[in-house]
Amino acid sequence: MKIGIPRSLYFYYYGDLWLKVFKKLNIEVKVSPKTNKEIMDLGINKSNDEMCLSLKNYIGHVCYLKDCDYILVPRIDNFKTCNQTCTNFLATYDIINNLVDNKIINYNIDLNKGEDELKGFYKIGNILKIKKKQMKKAYLESIKELKEERLISIKDNLKKLDSDKLKILIVGHPYNTYDELIGKPIIDYLNDNGIQVIYSNLFDSEEANQASRELSKDLYFKYNKENIGSIILSQDKIDGIIFISSFPCGPDSLVNELVIRKIDLPYLNIIIDDQSSDTGLITRLESFIDILEAKNGKSSISPCR
Amino acid sequence: MAKVAFPHVGNYSVPVKYLLSHILDCEIMDAPKISTKTAELGSRYSPDFVCTPFKYTLGTYIECLDKKADVLIQLGGGCRYGYYYELQEKILKDLDYDFEYINLVTMGKTDIKKIVKQFEKIDKNFNKIKALYYLFITIKMVKYMDKIDDYIRENIGFEVQKGEFKKLKKKMLLDFSNTKGYFDLYKKYRYYKKQFKKIKIKDGKKLKVGIIGELYTVMEPFANYELEYELANYGISIKRYTNAHYLLFEKRRKVKKYLRSCKEYIKYRMGADAADNIGRCKYLCTHNYDGIIHIKSSFCTPEIGAMPILNKICNDYNVPIIYFSFDTNTSKVGMKTRCEAFYDMIEMRKKL
């Protein structure tokens, strides 16, 4: 028996957890490779033309895993009131279920109705015939390990804030930022040019969630809250912000616009769709870096004004 | 005296204006009808890929503020519609307008205390009990309007003398806006119901089409380029579910029913009206409707998620479906052409 895990959307939030739990339970797992042109094209062909790029990408990954017995597609609704997710997260399971013929393992996170992660894993155990006790043990152990790992990565991320180099905060959803085709070219370019890249998702989520109230009082998208909270937490130390969003991301379209109107920092708003070429992107990044360097007096070019 | 303004949705400005003018001691503004200018104003200041209702409402607000409105009222909803107001407020404040912003639904919930406080700020003599009474009448008015609208929609394509329905509806709305109390309203409703039934209708075979889709585009005729009127011209009887009464009172109960009715396709609610529309689509498919029209504003995320599933249902039951995605600059001609082709197709299918 083989479980397929698409390397997109949910993978960047729960991937490590799934891999750890399934490894502890000795279940064979196949993770789809990093996004490449082939996978993206698969997704674009199968999906609706107005869907957001990340969802198209996800559908591509699911289609790639056709030969697996099961595909893991969770549904994430909310983390208590005011911590909703995007509506695409509510719909993916049903969309995938109607698009492909594979069997699907599904669980639902809906804390308002008392459906939490552990219950979700019990559901998985039900399908795969794993005892509750075994599942609970594997889950709790993995959660504990992951917590420590995350603390370390958060510490690393925050340490970058004290460096002398140019510091740019990347504000974007991890499924965009870390994706091989969507966000990777941007990050690579920044790294090559000796810039400290700080990720918005590697902050303490609770803290960032609280901090976001300073920018927007009534925002109810959990992931966006954490993203903009990171701006508040780091705004004194960074030189600029790059917003990465996929076209046409629902929450980002409103939230990023609001944040851009409220912050007082240089920013670059990058929207990526399926036809963007790297050339235009790099030109924009280059000029953005030039401006930042000129502003900080680190460049030979004098600032325009 | 404060000037209160609110955006248009269909004909619902009549009951809303009735309610506000009775509970608040201030001037209620008739927002200018949505026009191309509104759309242009709205899209000039909106973010790049926001859904169309944002642009229309923002445009309306700007037009109202130019006419010296002081208080703006906005609703909220399940998808990103619930987050409109914060950005709209910021955009309008950046444009240097000075106004009070009342949001009736914050984060999916109505905070009655806060709203009462805001009303009291506008009008010191705000009376809660009086407000409740008029709210009750308004709700009833919305219900009666929706009932009569349903009847009109089914039959307007077959009137013997063109324009009779429209004329009578205009008269009805005018009469409704001068309602004196609940019994007065009820009498008026009974009277107009009879009047509408009296209008002569052609007999014969009817083509039946169901309209489903995103709520704003469905309810606001300007946002869907008067699609219903267009269809009525071809002689099609229209069934539409989404109306204000449904959204306010029936939705909570009916969503569960819809989910149960199409459980082979979907398992969960999919945000906003997506699950409802899938349930309706299956109902229309199994009840001998000749075609389904799905309309939405462009970039409406929940409806985009519903589309592949709608496709599958219609494929399974062999019912034609057509999708319209409306933006502020969609031309009416393209829509007309597609509408005509769709009509020809379903008519041919009926004859076969």
PDB file of N, CA and C in Angstrom, chain B residues 205-272:
ATOM      1  N   LYS B 205     -45.795  25.557 -24.720  1.00  0.00           N
ATOM      2  CA  LYS B 205     -44.609  24.938 -24.119  1.00  0.00           C
ATOM      3  C   LYS B 205     -43.655  26.013 -23.619  1.00  0.00           C
ATOM      4  N   LYS B 206     -43.095  25.750 -22.470  1.00  0.00           N
ATOM      5  CA  LYS B 206     -42.170  26.728 -21.909  1.00  0.00           C
ATOM      6  C   LYS B 206     -40.798  26.110 -21.778  1.00  0.00           C
ATOM      7  N   LEU B 207     -39.795  26.921 -22.062  1.00  0.00           N
ATOM      8  CA  LEU B 207     -38.428  26.486 -21.772  1.00  0.00           C
ATOM      9  C   LEU B 207     -38.100  26.925 -20.353  1.00  0.00           C
ATOM     10  N   LYS B 208     -37.566  26.007 -19.576  1.00  0.00           N
ATOM     11  CA  LYS B 208     -37.260  26.351 -18.188  1.00  0.00           C
ATOM     12  C   LYS B 208     -35.753  26.349 -17.967  1.00  0.00           C
ATOM     13  N   VAL B 209     -35.290  27.435 -17.371  1.00  0.00           N
ATOM     14  CA  VAL B 209     -33.854  27.546 -17.122  1.00  0.00           C
ATOM     15  C   VAL B 209     -33.633  27.964 -15.669  1.00  0.00           C
ATOM     16  N   GLY B 210     -32.654  27.379 -15.037  1.00  0.00           N
ATOM     17  CA  GLY B 210     -32.331  27.769 -13.663  1.00  0.00           C
ATOM     18  C   GLY B 210     -31.089  28.636 -13.635  1.00  0.00           C
ATOM     19  N   ILE B 211     -31.147  29.696 -12.855  1.00  0.00           N
ATOM     20  CA  ILE B 211     -29.964  30.545 -12.702  1.00  0.00           C
ATOM     21  C   ILE B 211     -29.362  30.312 -11.325  1.00  0.00           C
ATOM     22  N   ILE B 212     -28.090  29.938 -11.301  1.00  0.00           N
ATOM     23  CA  ILE B 212     -27.399  29.791 -10.024  1.00  0.00           C
ATOM     24  C   ILE B 212     -26.126  30.633 -10.075  1.00  0.00           C
ATOM     25  N   GLY B 213     -25.511  30.847  -8.932  1.00  0.00           N
ATOM     26  CA  GLY B 213     -24.247  31.559  -8.969  1.00  0.00           C
ATOM     27  C   GLY B 213     -24.018  32.451  -7.780  1.00  0.00           C
ATOM     28  N   GLU B 214     -23.022  33.301  -7.943  1.00  0.00           N
ATOM     29  CA  GLU B 214     -22.574  34.154  -6.845  1.00  0.00           C
ATOM     30  C   GLU B 214     -23.634  35.196  -6.521  1.00  0.00           C
ATOM     31  N   LEU B 215     -23.828  35.497  -5.238  1.00  0.00           N
ATOM     32  CA  LEU B 215     -25.027  36.210  -4.822  1.00  0.00           C
ATOM     33  C   LEU B 215     -25.145  37.630  -5.362  1.00  0.00           C
ATOM     34  N   TYR B 216     -24.077  38.387  -5.336  1.00  0.00           N
ATOM     35  CA  TYR B 216     -24.191  39.783  -5.762  1.00  0.00           C
ATOM     36  C   TYR B 216     -24.514  39.863  -7.251  1.00  0.00           C
ATOM     37  N   THR B 217     -23.765  39.102  -8.038  1.00  0.00           N
ATOM     38  CA  THR B 217     -23.973  39.142  -9.484  1.00  0.00           C
ATOM     39  C   THR B 217     -25.370  38.651  -9.848  1.00  0.00           C
ATOM     40  N   VAL B 218     -25.865  37.681  -9.086  1.00  0.00           N
ATOM     41  CA  VAL B 218     -27.193  37.164  -9.368  1.00  0.00           C
ATOM     42  C   VAL B 218     -28.257  38.211  -9.047  1.00  0.00           C
ATOM     43  N   MET B 219     -28.075  38.929  -7.931  1.00  0.00           N
ATOM     44  CA  MET B 219     -29.144  39.807  -7.463  1.00  0.00           C
ATOM     45  C   MET B 219     -29.121  41.200  -8.071  1.00  0.00           C
ATOM     46  N   GLU B 220     -27.957  41.673  -8.511  1.00  0.00           N
ATOM     47  CA  GLU B 220     -27.873  43.035  -9.035  1.00  0.00           C
ATOM     48  C   GLU B 220     -27.932  43.018 -10.558  1.00  0.00           C
ATOM     49  N   PRO B 221     -29.014  43.544 -11.138  1.00  0.00           N
ATOM     50  CA  PRO B 221     -29.183  43.456 -12.592  1.00  0.00           C
ATOM     51  C   PRO B 221     -28.053  44.121 -13.368  1.00  0.00           C
ATOM     52  N   PHE B 222     -27.478  45.194 -12.837  1.00  0.00           N
ATOM     53  CA  PHE B 222     -26.413  45.843 -13.608  1.00  0.00           C
ATOM     54  C   PHE B 222     -25.180  44.954 -13.661  1.00  0.00           C
ATOM     55  N   ALA B 223     -24.924  44.222 -12.570  1.00  0.00           N
ATOM     56  CA  ALA B 223     -23.731  43.390 -12.519  1.00  0.00           C
ATOM     57  C   ALA B 223     -23.815  42.217 -13.484  1.00  0.00           C
ATOM     58  N   ASN B 224     -25.038  41.756 -13.804  1.00  0.00           N
ATOM     59  CA  ASN B 224     -25.122  40.673 -14.798  1.00  0.00           C
ATOM     60  C   ASN B 224     -25.701  41.154 -16.126  1.00  0.00           C
ATOM     61  N   TYR B 225     -25.589  42.448 -16.368  1.00  0.00           N
ATOM     62  CA  TYR B 225     -26.024  43.034 -17.630  1.00  0.00           C
ATOM     63  C   TYR B 225     -27.449  42.631 -17.984  1.00  0.00           C
ATOM     64  N   GLU B 226     -28.306  42.616 -16.976  1.00  0.00           N
ATOM     65  CA  GLU B 226     -29.728  42.305 -17.153  1.00  0.00           C
ATOM     66  C   GLU B 226     -29.944  41.002 -17.906  1.00  0.00           C
ATOM     67  N   LEU B 227     -29.245  40.001 -17.451  1.00  0.00           N
ATOM     68  CA  LEU B 227     -29.330  38.691 -18.073  1.00  0.00           C
ATOM     69  C   LEU B 227     -30.752  38.143 -18.018  1.00  0.00           C
ATOM     70  N   GLU B 228     -31.424  38.353 -16.874  1.00  0.00           N
ATOM     71  CA  GLU B 228     -32.779  37.817 -16.713  1.00  0.00           C
ATOM     72  C   GLU B 228     -33.724  38.422 -17.743  1.00  0.00           C
ATOM     73  N   TYR B 229     -33.570  39.723 -17.954  1.00  0.00           N
ATOM     74  CA  TYR B 229     -34.404  40.419 -18.921  1.00  0.00           C
ATOM     75  C   TYR B 229     -34.154  39.863 -20.322  1.00  0.00           C
ATOM     76  N   GLU B 230     -32.865  39.643 -20.589  1.00  0.00           N
ATOM     77  CA  GLU B 230     -32.453  39.104 -21.883  1.00  0.00           C
ATOM     78  C   GLU B 230     -33.105  37.740 -22.128  1.00  0.00           C
ATOM     79  N   LEU B 231     -33.065  36.897 -21.110  1.00  0.00           N
ATOM     80  CA  LEU B 231     -33.632  35.553 -21.228  1.00  0.00           C
ATOM     81  C   LEU B 231     -35.144  35.627 -21.398  1.00  0.00           C
ATOM     82  N   ALA B 232     -35.760  36.550 -20.664  1.00  0.00           N
ATOM     83  CA  ALA B 232     -37.215  36.682 -20.760  1.00  0.00           C
ATOM     84  C   ALA B 232     -37.624  37.071 -22.175  1.00  0.00           C
ATOM     85  N   ASN B 233     -36.783  37.869 -22.839  1.00  0.00           N
ATOM     86  CA  ASN B 233     -37.079  38.259 -24.216  1.00  0.00           C
ATOM     87  C   ASN B 233     -37.155  37.061 -25.139  1.00  0.00           C
ATOM     88  N   TYR B 234     -36.364  36.029 -24.832  1.00  0.00           N
ATOM     89  CA  TYR B 234     -36.403  34.828 -25.661  1.00  0.00           C
ATOM     90  C   TYR B 234     -37.592  33.940 -25.307  1.00  0.00           C
ATOM     91  N   GLY B 235     -38.314  34.284 -24.259  1.00  0.00           N
ATOM     92  CA  GLY B 235     -39.428  33.449 -23.838  1.00  0.00           C
ATOM     93  C   GLY B 235     -38.959  32.265 -23.034  1.00  0.00           C
ATOM     94  N   ILE B 236     -38.194  32.545 -21.991  1.00  0.00           N
ATOM     95  CA  ILE B 236     -37.726  31.476 -21.124  1.00  0.00           C
ATOM     96  C   ILE B 236     -38.244  31.742 -19.713  1.00  0.00           C
ATOM     97  N   SER B 237     -38.703  30.713 -19.087  1.00  0.00           N
ATOM     98  CA  SER B 237     -39.135  30.856 -17.693  1.00  0.00           C
ATOM     99  C   SER B 237     -37.937  30.611 -16.782  1.00  0.00           C
ATOM    100  N   ILE B 238     -37.742  31.519 -15.834  1.00  0.00           N
ATOM    101  CA  ILE B 238     -36.502  31.479 -15.061  1.00  0.00           C
ATOM    102  C   ILE B 238     -36.763  31.065 -13.624  1.00  0.00           C
ATOM    103  N   LYS B 239     -35.920  30.189 -13.125  1.00  0.00           N
ATOM    104  CA  LYS B 239     -35.973  29.820 -11.708  1.00  0.00           C
ATOM    105  C   LYS B 239     -34.684  30.300 -11.056  1.00  0.00           C
ATOM    106  N   ARG B 240     -34.830  31.099 -10.001  1.00  0.00           N
ATOM    107  CA  ARG B 240     -33.635  31.588  -9.323  1.00  0.00           C
ATOM    108  C   ARG B 240     -33.835  31.414  -7.829  1.00  0.00           C
ATOM    109  N   TYR B 241     -32.813  30.973  -7.155  1.00  0.00           N
ATOM    110  CA  TYR B 241     -32.959  30.692  -5.728  1.00  0.00           C
ATOM    111  C   TYR B 241     -32.471  31.833  -4.856  1.00  0.00           C
ATOM    112  N   THR B 242     -31.296  32.365  -5.215  1.00  0.00           N
ATOM    113  CA  THR B 242     -30.678  33.338  -4.317  1.00  0.00           C
ATOM    114  C   THR B 242     -31.500  34.607  -4.237  1.00  0.00           C
ATOM    115  N   ASN B 243     -31.960  34.946  -3.070  1.00  0.00           N
ATOM    116  CA  ASN B 243     -32.513  36.273  -2.830  1.00  0.00           C
ATOM    117  C   ASN B 243     -32.248  36.642  -1.378  1.00  0.00           C
ATOM    118  N   ALA B 244     -32.581  37.853  -1.029  1.00  0.00           N
ATOM    119  CA  ALA B 244     -32.194  38.336   0.299  1.00  0.00           C
ATOM    120  C   ALA B 244     -32.798  37.485   1.408  1.00  0.00           C
ATOM    121  N   HIS B 245     -34.044  37.073   1.214  1.00  0.00           N
ATOM    122  CA  HIS B 245     -34.681  36.278   2.264  1.00  0.00           C
ATOM    123  C   HIS B 245     -33.969  34.952   2.454  1.00  0.00           C
ATOM    124  N   TYR B 246     -33.578  34.352   1.339  1.00  0.00           N
ATOM    125  CA  TYR B 246     -32.839  33.092   1.441  1.00  0.00           C
ATOM    126  C   TYR B 246     -31.538  33.289   2.213  1.00  0.00           C
ATOM    127  N   LEU B 247     -30.812  34.334   1.849  1.00  0.00           N
ATOM    128  CA  LEU B 247     -29.497  34.538   2.468  1.00  0.00           C
ATOM    129  C   LEU B 247     -29.629  34.829   3.956  1.00  0.00           C
ATOM    130  N   LEU B 248     -30.683  35.561   4.330  1.00  0.00           N
ATOM    131  CA  LEU B 248     -30.795  35.968   5.730  1.00  0.00           C
ATOM    132  C   LEU B 248     -31.345  34.860   6.618  1.00  0.00           C
ATOM    133  N   PHE B 249     -32.330  34.117   6.135  1.00  0.00           N
ATOM    134  CA  PHE B 249     -33.026  33.216   7.051  1.00  0.00           C
ATOM    135  C   PHE B 249     -32.978  31.743   6.672  1.00  0.00           C
ATOM    136  N   GLU B 250     -33.010  31.443   5.363  1.00  0.00           N
ATOM    137  CA  GLU B 250     -33.162  30.039   5.000  1.00  0.00           C
ATOM    138  C   GLU B 250     -31.839  29.319   4.829  1.00  0.00           C
ATOM    139  N   LYS B 251     -30.784  30.091   4.576  1.00  0.00           N
ATOM    140  CA  LYS B 251     -29.511  29.474   4.182  1.00  0.00           C
ATOM    141  C   LYS B 251     -29.042  28.444   5.199  1.00  0.00           C
ATOM    142  N   ARG B 252     -29.041  28.827   6.460  1.00  0.00           N
ATOM    143  CA  ARG B 252     -28.479  27.963   7.492  1.00  0.00           C
ATOM    144  C   ARG B 252     -29.152  26.589   7.486  1.00  0.00           C
ATOM    145  N   ARG B 253     -30.466  26.616   7.328  1.00  0.00           N
ATOM    146  CA  ARG B 253     -31.227  25.365   7.368  1.00  0.00           C
ATOM    147  C   ARG B 253     -31.030  24.574   6.081  1.00  0.00           C
ATOM    148  N   LYS B 254     -31.053  25.291   4.964  1.00  0.00           N
ATOM    149  CA  LYS B 254     -31.102  24.597   3.683  1.00  0.00           C
ATOM    150  C   LYS B 254     -29.763  24.033   3.247  1.00  0.00           C
ATOM    151  N   VAL B 255     -28.666  24.625   3.726  1.00  0.00           N
ATOM    152  CA  VAL B 255     -27.364  24.126   3.289  1.00  0.00           C
ATOM    153  C   VAL B 255     -27.214  22.662   3.650  1.00  0.00           C
ATOM    154  N   LYS B 256     -27.670  22.297   4.846  1.00  0.00           N
ATOM    155  CA  LYS B 256     -27.570  20.901   5.267  1.00  0.00           C
ATOM    156  C   LYS B 256     -28.368  19.999   4.339  1.00  0.00           C
ATOM    157  N   LYS B 257     -29.538  20.490   3.956  1.00  0.00           N
ATOM    158  CA  LYS B 257     -30.380  19.717   3.051  1.00  0.00           C
ATOM    159  C   LYS B 257     -29.681  19.530   1.706  1.00  0.00           C
ATOM    160  N   TYR B 258     -29.097  20.623   1.217  1.00  0.00           N
ATOM    161  CA  TYR B 258     -28.400  20.554  -0.065  1.00  0.00           C
ATOM    162  C   TYR B 258     -27.237  19.573   0.011  1.00  0.00           C
ATOM    163  N   LEU B 259     -26.503  19.639   1.121  1.00  0.00           N
ATOM    164  CA  LEU B 259     -25.339  18.763   1.257  1.00  0.00           C
ATOM    165  C   LEU B 259     -25.784  17.303   1.249  1.00  0.00           C
ATOM    166  N   ARG B 260     -26.895  17.032   1.915  1.00  0.00           N
ATOM    167  CA  ARG B 260     -27.384  15.654   1.955  1.00  0.00           C
ATOM    168  C   ARG B 260     -27.836  15.206   0.568  1.00  0.00           C
ATOM    169  N   SER B 261     -28.442  16.141  -0.172  1.00  0.00           N
ATOM    170  CA  SER B 261     -29.021  15.751  -1.454  1.00  0.00           C
ATOM    171  C   SER B 261     -27.961  15.428  -2.489  1.00  0.00           C
ATOM    172  N   CYS B 262     -26.757  15.941  -2.317  1.00  0.00           N
ATOM    173  CA  CYS B 262     -25.750  15.643  -3.340  1.00  0.00           C
ATOM    174  C   CYS B 262     -24.497  15.084  -2.684  1.00  0.00           C
ATOM    175  N   LYS B 263     -24.685  14.156  -1.788  1.00  0.00           N
ATOM    176  CA  LYS B 263     -23.520  13.681  -1.037  1.00  0.00           C
ATOM    177  C   LYS B 263     -22.590  12.815  -1.873  1.00  0.00           C
ATOM    178  N   GLU B 264     -23.057  12.336  -3.045  1.00  0.00           N
ATOM    179  CA  GLU B 264     -22.127  11.576  -3.878  1.00  0.00           C
ATOM    180  C   GLU B 264     -21.116  12.501  -4.550  1.00  0.00           C
ATOM    181  N   TYR B 265     -21.383  13.805  -4.550  1.00  0.00           N
ATOM    182  CA  TYR B 265     -20.451  14.739  -5.174  1.00  0.00           C
ATOM    183  C   TYR B 265     -19.631  15.509  -4.148  1.00  0.00           C
ATOM    184  N   ILE B 266     -20.291  16.042  -3.133  1.00  0.00           N
ATOM    185  CA  ILE B 266     -19.523  16.815  -2.161  1.00  0.00           C
ATOM    186  C   ILE B 266     -19.811  16.361  -0.740  1.00  0.00           C
ATOM    187  N   LYS B 267     -18.836  16.609   0.123  1.00  0.00           N
ATOM    188  CA  LYS B 267     -18.932  16.152   1.498  1.00  0.00           C
ATOM    189  C   LYS B 267     -19.014  17.346   2.448  1.00  0.00           C
ATOM    190  N   TYR B 268     -18.352  18.450   2.081  1.00  0.00           N
ATOM    191  CA  TYR B 268     -18.259  19.575   3.003  1.00  0.00           C
ATOM    192  C   TYR B 268     -18.849  20.834   2.377  1.00  0.00           C
ATOM    193  N   ARG B 269     -19.073  21.824   3.240  1.00  0.00           N
ATOM    194  CA  ARG B 269     -19.397  23.151   2.729  1.00  0.00           C
ATOM    195  C   ARG B 269     -18.140  23.743   2.103  1.00  0.00           C
ATOM    196  N   MET B 270     -18.333  24.469   1.013  1.00  0.00           N
ATOM    197  CA  MET B 270     -17.146  24.936   0.295  1.00  0.00           C
ATOM    198  C   MET B 270     -16.991  26.444   0.352  1.00  0.00           C
ATOM    199  N   GLY B 271     -17.566  27.079   1.329  1.00  0.00           N
ATOM    200  CA  GLY B 271     -17.421  28.527   1.427  1.00  0.00           C
ATOM    201  C   GLY B 271     -18.479  29.253   0.633  1.00  0.00           C
ATOM    202  N   ALA B 272     -19.000  30.348   1.193  1.00  0.00           N
ATOM    203  CA  ALA B 272     -20.043  31.156   0.554  1.00  0.00           C
ATOM    204  C   ALA B 272     -21.182  30.283   0.038  1.00  0.00           C
TER     205      ALA B 272
END
